[in-house]
Short mmCIF file of C-alpha atoms and ligand atoms in Angstrom, two decimals:
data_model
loop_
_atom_site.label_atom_id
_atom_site.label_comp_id
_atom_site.label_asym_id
_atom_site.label_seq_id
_atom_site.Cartn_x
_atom_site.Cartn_y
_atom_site.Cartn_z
CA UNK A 44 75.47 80.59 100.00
CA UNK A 45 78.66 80.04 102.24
CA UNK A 46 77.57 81.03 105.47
CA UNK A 47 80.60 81.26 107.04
CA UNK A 48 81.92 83.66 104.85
CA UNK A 49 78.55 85.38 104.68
CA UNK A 50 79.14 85.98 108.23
CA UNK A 51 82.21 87.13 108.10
CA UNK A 52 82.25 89.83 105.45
CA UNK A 53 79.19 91.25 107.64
CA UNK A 54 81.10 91.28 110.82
CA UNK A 55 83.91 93.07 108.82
CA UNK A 56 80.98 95.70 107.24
CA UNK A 57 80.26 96.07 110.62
CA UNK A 58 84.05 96.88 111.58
CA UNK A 59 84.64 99.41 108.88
CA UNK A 60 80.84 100.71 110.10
CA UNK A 61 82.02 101.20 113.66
CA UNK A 62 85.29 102.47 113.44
CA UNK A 63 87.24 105.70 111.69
CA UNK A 64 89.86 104.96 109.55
CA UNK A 65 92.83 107.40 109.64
CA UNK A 66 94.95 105.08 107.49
CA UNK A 67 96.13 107.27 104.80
CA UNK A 68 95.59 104.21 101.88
CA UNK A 69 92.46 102.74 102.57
CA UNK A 70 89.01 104.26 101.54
CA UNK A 71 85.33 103.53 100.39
CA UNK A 72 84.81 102.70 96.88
CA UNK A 73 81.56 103.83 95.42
CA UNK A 74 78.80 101.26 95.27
CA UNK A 75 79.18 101.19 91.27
CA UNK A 76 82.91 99.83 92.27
CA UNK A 77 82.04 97.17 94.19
CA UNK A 78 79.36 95.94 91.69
CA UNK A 79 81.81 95.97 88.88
CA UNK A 80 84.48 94.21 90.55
CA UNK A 81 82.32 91.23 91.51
CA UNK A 82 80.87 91.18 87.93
CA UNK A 83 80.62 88.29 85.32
CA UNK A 84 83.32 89.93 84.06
CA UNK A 85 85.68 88.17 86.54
CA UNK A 86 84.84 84.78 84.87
CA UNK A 87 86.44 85.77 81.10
CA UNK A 88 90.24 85.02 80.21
CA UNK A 89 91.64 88.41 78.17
CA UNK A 90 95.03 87.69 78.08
CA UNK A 91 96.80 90.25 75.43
CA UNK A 92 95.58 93.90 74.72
CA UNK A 93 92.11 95.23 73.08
CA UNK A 94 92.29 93.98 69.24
CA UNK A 95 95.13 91.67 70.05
CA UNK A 96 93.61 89.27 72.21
CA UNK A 97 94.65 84.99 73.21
CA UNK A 98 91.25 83.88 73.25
CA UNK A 99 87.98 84.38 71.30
CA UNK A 100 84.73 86.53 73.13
CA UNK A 101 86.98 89.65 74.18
CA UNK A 102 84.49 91.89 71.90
CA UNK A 103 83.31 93.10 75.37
CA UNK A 104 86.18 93.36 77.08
CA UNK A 105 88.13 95.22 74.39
CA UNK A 106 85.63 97.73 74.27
CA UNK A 107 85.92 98.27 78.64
CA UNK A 108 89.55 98.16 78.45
CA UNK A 109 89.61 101.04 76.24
CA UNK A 110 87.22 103.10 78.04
CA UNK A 111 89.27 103.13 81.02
CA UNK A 112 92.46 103.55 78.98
CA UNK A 113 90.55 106.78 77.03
CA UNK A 114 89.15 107.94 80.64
CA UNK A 115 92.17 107.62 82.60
CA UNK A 116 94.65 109.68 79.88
CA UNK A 117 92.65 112.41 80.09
CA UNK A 118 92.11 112.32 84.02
CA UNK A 119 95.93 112.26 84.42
CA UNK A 120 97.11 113.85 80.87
CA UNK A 121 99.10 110.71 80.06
CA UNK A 122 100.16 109.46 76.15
CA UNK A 123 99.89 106.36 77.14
CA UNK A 124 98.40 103.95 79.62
CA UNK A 125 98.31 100.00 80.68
CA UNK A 126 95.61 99.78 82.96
CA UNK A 127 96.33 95.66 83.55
CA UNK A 128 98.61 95.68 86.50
CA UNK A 129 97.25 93.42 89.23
CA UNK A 130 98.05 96.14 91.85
CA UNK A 131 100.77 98.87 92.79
CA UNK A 132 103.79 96.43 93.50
CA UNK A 133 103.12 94.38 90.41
CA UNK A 134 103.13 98.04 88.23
CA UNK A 135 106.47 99.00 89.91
CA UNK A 136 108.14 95.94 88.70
CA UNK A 137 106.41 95.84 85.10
CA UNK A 138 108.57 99.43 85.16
CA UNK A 139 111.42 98.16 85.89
CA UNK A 140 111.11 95.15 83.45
CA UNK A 141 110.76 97.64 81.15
CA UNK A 142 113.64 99.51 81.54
CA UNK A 143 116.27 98.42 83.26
CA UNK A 144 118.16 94.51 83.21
CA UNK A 145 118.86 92.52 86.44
CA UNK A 146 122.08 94.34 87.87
CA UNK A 147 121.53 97.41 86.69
CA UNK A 148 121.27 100.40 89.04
CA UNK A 149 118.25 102.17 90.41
CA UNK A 150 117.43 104.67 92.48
CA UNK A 151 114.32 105.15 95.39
CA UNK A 152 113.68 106.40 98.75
CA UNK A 153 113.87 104.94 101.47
CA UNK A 154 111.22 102.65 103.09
CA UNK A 155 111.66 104.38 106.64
CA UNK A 156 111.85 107.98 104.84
CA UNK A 157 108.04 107.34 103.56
CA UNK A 158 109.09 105.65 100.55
CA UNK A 159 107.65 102.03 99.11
CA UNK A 160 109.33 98.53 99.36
CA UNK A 161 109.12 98.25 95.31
CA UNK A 162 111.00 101.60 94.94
CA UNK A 163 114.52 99.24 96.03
CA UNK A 164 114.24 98.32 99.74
CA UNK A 165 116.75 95.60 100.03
CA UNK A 166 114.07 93.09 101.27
CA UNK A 167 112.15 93.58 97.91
CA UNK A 168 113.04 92.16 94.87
CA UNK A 169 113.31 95.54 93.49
CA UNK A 170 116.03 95.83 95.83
CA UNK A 171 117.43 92.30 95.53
CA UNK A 172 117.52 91.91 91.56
CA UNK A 173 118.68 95.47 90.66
CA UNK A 174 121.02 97.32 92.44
CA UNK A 175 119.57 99.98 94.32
CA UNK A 176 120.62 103.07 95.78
CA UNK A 177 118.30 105.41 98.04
CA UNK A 178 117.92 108.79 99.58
CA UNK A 179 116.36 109.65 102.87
CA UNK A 180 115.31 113.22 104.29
CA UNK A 181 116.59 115.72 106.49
CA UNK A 182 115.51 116.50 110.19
CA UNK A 183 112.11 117.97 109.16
CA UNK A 184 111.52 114.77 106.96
CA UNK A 185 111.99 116.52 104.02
CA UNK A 186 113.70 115.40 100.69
CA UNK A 187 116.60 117.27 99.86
CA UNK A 188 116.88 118.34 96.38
CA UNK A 189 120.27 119.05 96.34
CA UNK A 190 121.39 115.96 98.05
CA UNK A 191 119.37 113.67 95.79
CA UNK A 192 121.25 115.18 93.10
CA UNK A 193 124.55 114.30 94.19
CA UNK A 194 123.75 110.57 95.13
CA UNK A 195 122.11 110.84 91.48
CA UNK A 196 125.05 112.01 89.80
CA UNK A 197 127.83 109.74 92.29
CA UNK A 198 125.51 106.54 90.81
CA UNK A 199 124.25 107.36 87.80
CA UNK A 200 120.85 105.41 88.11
CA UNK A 201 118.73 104.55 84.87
CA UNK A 202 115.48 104.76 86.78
CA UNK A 203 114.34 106.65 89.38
CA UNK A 204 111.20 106.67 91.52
CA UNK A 205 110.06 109.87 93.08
CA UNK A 206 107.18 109.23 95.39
CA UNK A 207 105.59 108.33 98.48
CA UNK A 208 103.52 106.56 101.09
CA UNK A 209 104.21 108.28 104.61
CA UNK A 210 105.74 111.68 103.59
CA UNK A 211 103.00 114.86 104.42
CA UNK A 212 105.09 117.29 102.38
CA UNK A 213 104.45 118.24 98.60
CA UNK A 214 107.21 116.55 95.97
CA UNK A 215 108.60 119.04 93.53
CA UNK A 216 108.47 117.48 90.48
CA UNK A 217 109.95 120.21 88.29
CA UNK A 218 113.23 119.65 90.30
CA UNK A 219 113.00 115.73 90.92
CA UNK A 220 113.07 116.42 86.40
CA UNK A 221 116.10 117.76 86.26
CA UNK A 222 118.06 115.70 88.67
CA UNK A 223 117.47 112.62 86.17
CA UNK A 224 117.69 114.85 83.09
CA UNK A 225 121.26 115.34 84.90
CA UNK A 226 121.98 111.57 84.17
CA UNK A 227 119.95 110.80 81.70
CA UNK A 228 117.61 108.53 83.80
CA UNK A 229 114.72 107.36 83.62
CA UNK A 230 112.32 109.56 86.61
CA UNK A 231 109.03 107.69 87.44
CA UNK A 232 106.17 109.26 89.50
CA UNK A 233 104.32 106.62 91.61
CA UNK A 234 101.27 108.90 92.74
CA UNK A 235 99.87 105.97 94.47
CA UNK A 236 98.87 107.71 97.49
CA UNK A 237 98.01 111.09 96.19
CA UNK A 238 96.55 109.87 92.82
CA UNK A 239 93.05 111.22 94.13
CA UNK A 240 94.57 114.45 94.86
CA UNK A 241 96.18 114.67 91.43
CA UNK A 242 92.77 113.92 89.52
CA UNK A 243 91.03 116.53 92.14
CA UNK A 244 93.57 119.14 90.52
CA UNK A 245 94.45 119.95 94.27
CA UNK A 246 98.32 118.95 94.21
CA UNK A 247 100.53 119.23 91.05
CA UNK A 248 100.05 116.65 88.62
CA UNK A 249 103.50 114.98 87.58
CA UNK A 250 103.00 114.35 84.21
CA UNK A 251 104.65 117.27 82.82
CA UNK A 252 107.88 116.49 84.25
CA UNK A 253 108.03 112.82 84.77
CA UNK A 254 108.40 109.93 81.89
CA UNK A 255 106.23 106.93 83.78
CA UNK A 256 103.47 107.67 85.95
CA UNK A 257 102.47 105.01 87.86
CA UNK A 258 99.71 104.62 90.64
CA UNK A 259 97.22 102.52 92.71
CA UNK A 260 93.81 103.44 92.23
CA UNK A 261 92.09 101.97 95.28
CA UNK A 262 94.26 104.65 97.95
CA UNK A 263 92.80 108.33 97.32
CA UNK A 264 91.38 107.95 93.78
CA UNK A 265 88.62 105.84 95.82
CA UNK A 266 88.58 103.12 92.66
CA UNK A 267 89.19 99.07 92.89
CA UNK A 268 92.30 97.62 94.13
CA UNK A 269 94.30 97.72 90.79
CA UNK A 270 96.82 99.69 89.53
CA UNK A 271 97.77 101.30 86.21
CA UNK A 272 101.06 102.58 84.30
CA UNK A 273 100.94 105.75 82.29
CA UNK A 274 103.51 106.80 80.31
CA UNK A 275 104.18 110.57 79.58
CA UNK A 276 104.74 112.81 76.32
CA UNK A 277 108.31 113.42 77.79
CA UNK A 278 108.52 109.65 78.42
CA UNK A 279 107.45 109.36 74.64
CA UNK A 280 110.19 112.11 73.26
CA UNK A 281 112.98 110.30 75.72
CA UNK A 282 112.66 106.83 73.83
CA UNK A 283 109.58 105.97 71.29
CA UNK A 284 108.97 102.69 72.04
CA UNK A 285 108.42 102.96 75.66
CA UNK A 286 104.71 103.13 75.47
CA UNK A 287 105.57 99.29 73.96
CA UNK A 288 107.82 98.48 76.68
CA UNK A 289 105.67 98.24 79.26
CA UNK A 290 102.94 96.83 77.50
CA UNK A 291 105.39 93.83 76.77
CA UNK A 292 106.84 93.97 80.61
CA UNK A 293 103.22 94.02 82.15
CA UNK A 294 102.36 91.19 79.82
CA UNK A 295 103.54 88.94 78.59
CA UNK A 296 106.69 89.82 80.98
CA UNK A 297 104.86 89.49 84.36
CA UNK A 298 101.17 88.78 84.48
CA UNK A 299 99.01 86.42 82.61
CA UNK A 300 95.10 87.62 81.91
CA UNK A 301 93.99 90.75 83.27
CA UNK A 302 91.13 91.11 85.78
CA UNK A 303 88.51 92.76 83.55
CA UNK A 304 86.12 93.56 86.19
CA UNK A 305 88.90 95.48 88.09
CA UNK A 306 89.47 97.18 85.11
CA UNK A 307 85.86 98.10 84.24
CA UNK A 308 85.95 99.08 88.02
CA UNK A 309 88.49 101.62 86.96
CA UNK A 310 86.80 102.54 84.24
CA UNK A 311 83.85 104.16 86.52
CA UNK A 312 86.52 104.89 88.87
CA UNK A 313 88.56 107.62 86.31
CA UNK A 314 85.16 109.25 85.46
CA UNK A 315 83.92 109.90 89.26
CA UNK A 316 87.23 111.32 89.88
CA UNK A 317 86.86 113.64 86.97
CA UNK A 318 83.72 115.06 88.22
CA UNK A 319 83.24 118.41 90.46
CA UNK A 320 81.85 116.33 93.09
CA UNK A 321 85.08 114.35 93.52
CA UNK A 322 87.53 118.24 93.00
CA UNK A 323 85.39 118.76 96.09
CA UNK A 324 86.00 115.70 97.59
CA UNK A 325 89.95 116.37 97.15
CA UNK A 326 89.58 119.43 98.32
CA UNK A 327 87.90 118.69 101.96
CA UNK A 328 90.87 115.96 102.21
CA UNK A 329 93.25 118.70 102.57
CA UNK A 330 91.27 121.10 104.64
CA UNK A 331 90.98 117.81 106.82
CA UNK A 332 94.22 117.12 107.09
CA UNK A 333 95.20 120.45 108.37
CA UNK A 334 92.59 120.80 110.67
CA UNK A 335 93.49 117.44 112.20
CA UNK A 336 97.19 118.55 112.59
CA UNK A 337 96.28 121.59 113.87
CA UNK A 338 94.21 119.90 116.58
CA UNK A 339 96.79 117.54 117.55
CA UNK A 340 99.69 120.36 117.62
CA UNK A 341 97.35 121.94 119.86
CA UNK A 342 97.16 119.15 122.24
CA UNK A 343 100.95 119.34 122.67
CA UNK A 344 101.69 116.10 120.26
CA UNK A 345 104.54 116.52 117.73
CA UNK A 346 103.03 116.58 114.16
CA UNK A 347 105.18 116.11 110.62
CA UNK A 348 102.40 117.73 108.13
CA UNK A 349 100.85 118.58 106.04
CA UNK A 350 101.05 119.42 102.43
CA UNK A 351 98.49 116.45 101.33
CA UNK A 352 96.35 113.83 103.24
CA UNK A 353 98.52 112.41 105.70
CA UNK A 354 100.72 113.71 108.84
CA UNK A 355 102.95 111.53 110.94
CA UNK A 356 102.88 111.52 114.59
CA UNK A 357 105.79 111.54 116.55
CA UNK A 358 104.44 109.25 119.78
CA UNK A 359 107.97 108.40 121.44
CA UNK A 360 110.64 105.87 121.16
CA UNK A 361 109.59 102.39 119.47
CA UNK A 362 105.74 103.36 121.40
CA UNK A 363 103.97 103.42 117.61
CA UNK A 364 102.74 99.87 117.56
CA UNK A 365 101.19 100.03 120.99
CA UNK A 366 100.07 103.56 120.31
CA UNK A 367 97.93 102.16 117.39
CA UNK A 368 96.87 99.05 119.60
CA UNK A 369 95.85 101.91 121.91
CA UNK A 370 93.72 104.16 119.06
CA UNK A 371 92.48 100.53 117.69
CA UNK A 372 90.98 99.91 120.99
CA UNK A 373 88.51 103.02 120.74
CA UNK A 374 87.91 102.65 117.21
CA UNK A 375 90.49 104.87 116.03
CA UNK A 376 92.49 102.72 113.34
CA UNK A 377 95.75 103.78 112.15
CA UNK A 378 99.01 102.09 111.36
CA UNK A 379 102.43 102.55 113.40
CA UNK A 380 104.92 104.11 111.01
CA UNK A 381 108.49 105.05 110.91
CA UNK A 382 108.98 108.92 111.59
CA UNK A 383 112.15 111.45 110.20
CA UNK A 384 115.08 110.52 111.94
CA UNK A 385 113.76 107.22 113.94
CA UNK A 386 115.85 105.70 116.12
CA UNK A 387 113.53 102.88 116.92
CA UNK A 388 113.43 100.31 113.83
CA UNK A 389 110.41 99.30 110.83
CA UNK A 390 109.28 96.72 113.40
CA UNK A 391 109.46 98.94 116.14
CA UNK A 392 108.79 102.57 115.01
CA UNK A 393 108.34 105.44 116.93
CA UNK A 394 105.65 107.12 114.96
CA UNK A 395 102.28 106.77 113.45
CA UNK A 396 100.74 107.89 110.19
CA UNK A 397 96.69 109.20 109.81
CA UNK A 398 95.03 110.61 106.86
CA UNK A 399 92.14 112.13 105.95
CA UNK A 400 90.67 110.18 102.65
CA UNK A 401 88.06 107.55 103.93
CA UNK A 402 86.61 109.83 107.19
CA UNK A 403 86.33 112.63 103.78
CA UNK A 404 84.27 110.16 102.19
CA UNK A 405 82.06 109.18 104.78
CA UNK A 406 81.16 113.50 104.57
CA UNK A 407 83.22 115.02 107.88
CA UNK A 408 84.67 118.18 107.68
CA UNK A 409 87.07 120.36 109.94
CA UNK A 410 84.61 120.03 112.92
CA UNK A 411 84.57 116.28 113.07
CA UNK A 412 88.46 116.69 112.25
CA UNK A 413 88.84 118.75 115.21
CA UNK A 414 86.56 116.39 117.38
CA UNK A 415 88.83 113.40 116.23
CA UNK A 416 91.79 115.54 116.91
CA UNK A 417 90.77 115.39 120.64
CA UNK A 418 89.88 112.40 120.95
CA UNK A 419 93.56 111.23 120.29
CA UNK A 420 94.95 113.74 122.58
CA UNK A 421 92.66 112.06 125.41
CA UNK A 422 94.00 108.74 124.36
CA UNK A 423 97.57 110.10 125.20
CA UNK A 424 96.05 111.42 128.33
CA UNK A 425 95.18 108.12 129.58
CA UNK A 426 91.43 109.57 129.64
CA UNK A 427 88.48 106.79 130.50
CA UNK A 428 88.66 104.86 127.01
CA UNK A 429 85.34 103.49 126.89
CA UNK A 430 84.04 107.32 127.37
CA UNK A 431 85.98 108.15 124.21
CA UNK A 432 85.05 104.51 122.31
CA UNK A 433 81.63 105.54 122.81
CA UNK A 434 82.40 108.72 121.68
CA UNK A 435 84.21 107.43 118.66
CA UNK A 436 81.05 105.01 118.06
CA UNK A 437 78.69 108.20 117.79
CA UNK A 438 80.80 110.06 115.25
CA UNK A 439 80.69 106.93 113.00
CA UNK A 440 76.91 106.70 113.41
CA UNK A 441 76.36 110.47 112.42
CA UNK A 442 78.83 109.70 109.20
CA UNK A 443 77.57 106.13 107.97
CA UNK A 444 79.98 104.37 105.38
CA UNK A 445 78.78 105.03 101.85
CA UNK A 446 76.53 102.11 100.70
C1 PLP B 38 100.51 101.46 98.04
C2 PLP B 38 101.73 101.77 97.26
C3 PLP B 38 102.29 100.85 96.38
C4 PLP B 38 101.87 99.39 96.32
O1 PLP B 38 100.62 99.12 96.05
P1 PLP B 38 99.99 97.66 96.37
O2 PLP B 38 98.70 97.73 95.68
O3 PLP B 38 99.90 97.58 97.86
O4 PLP B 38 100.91 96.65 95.80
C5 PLP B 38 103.36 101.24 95.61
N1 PLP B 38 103.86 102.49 95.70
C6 PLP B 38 103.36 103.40 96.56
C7 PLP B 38 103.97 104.76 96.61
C8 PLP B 38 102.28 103.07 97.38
O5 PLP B 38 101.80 103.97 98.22
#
């Protein structure tokens, strides 16, 4: 046994034990997840797909792979799906391998709107290889439609990402479909944050207007950290051989062997988020989130939210990274985030971004949301903070991690 490391995954069991989580992405996988992923199924080399494998002894593995393939196109409705990419950012690109050749144009939102780095931020390579056009939102932080259509139709993108990690509003997919049907794009629907949601049947699931679906399934869908790529029966009418493409851009395009006990992680993953336990589950994330808002609106703080699981916090000019210092030192971990209309910068933002899926988990409802809810407001107050630590510290007690 390595001690030192031992020690340190105990001291960081300890952390997630003794502190909430409001960060909208993280959660607690399911004991059955953990096992899985630290299997002796991490020490086999699968490179290829089930029946069509590099190496000899993949009997096993073909047989996982295709139970979470089966599971997860039912949970989501997709045609298709590659369940091999090593996590979200990795997925995004195997898209645009797929589809699109270095140059050519694409189309995202923007990082500090609540978009993702891999949907064309200029820093990414999806930014720096393709050429990349983006739209932002208005003064409530809300997408405009109309607006999206006319960059659309100015640029004529081949792909484009609809999809979020810091926006609290619902996306309409029905719409985001016509704006690429307008240009014949490609429209991808990275769910990563709301894929939970989505298998809950608590927002609208994309797949009926979107060609790719593409999503993380450690965020809300409470699986392994792993991603997978789905493609649609409208993806499948738009061009036959997609389902093919991204096979061949996820490998042999941009990964080697897949990590089988990620996917067989998935694989139990898809079928607890298919149960009525888990619609319940998606269901309380919601309720949570509005109750949480409604407590901070109360306490005079300016709240963006909230359609889903997350609301953004408006906490003053470039003040989110000490604000979330501030939370962190009572327990209360979040992440400073860029707000609608920020005049402070990524590195110095002016907001900060909570959600409800991991303090769901651990079994709070609207009362502990509420309690929470205070306890922030006190923070702002300047209140004694190792009264509300210790306060903080009992709520986490009551509502133990799952084991
Ligand atoms: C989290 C996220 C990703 C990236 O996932 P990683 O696993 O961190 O690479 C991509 N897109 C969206 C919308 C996300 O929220």
């Amino acid at each position: 046994m390595d001690n030192l490391i031992v020690n340190l995954v105990e001291k960081e069991r300890k952390r997630q034990e003794e502190t909430l989580s409001l960060i909208p992405s993280e959660n607690y996988a399911s004991k059955a997840v953990r096992d899985a992923v630290g299997s002796v199924l991490a020490n086999k080399y699968s490179e290829g797909y089930p029946g069509r494998r590099y190496y000899q002894g993949n009997s096993v593995m073909d047989e996982i792979e295709n139970l979470a393939i089966e599971r997860g196109k039912k949970l989501f409705k997709l045609e298709h799906m590659n369940v091999q990419p090593y996590s979200g950012s990795p997925a995004n690109l195997a898209v645009l391998m797929a589809l699109v050749e270095p140059g050519e144009k694409i189309c995202g939102m923007e990082l500090s709107s609540g978009g993702h780095l891999t949907h064309g931020h200029k820093v990414s390579v999806t930014g720096k290889w393709f050429k990349s056009v983006q739209y932002g939102v208005n003064k409530e932080g809300r997408i405009d439609c109309d607006e999206v259509l006319d960059l659309v139709k100015k640029e004529s993108p081949k792909v484009i990402f609809a999809g979020t990690t810091a926006y609290p509003w619902a996306i309409d997919w029905k719409k985001f479909s016509k704006i690429a049907e307008s240009v014949d794009a490609f429209l991808v629907a990275d769910i990563s944050h709301i894929s939970g949601l989505v298998a809950g049947g608590v927002v609208e699931n994309p797949a009926d207007y979107v060609h790719i679906v593409t999503s993380t399934t450690h965020k809300s869908l409470r699986g392994p950290r792993g991603a997978f790529i789905g493609v649609t029966n409208n993806g499948l009418e738009k061009d036959e051989s997609l389902a093919v493409k991204i096979d061949r851009a996820v490998f042999p395009g941009l990964q080697g062997g897949p990590h089988m006990n990620t996917i067989s992680a998935m694989a139990i993953c898809f079928e607890e988020a298919g149960s009525h336990e888990f619609a319940i589950y998606a269901k309380q994330i919601l309720k949570n989130a509005k109750a949480l808002a409604e407590e901070l609106r109360a306490g005079g703080l300016k709240v963006f939210g909230t359609d889903n699981h997350l609301l953004l916090l408006d906490v003053g000019l470039e003040k989110g990274r000490e604000t979330a210092l501030k939370l962190e030192n009572v327990g209360i971990v979040v992440n400073a985030n860029t707000i609608p209309g920020d005049a402070g910068s990524a590195m110095k933002p002016s907001g900060i971004r909570l959600g409800t899926p991991a303090v769901t988990t651990r079994g709070m409802k609207e009362a502990e949301m509420k309690k929470i809810g205070k306890l922030i407001v006190r923070v702002f107050a300047g209140d004694n903070l190792d009264k509300i630590k210790s306060e903080v510290l009992s709520i986490c007690h009551t509502y133990p991690c799952p084991n």
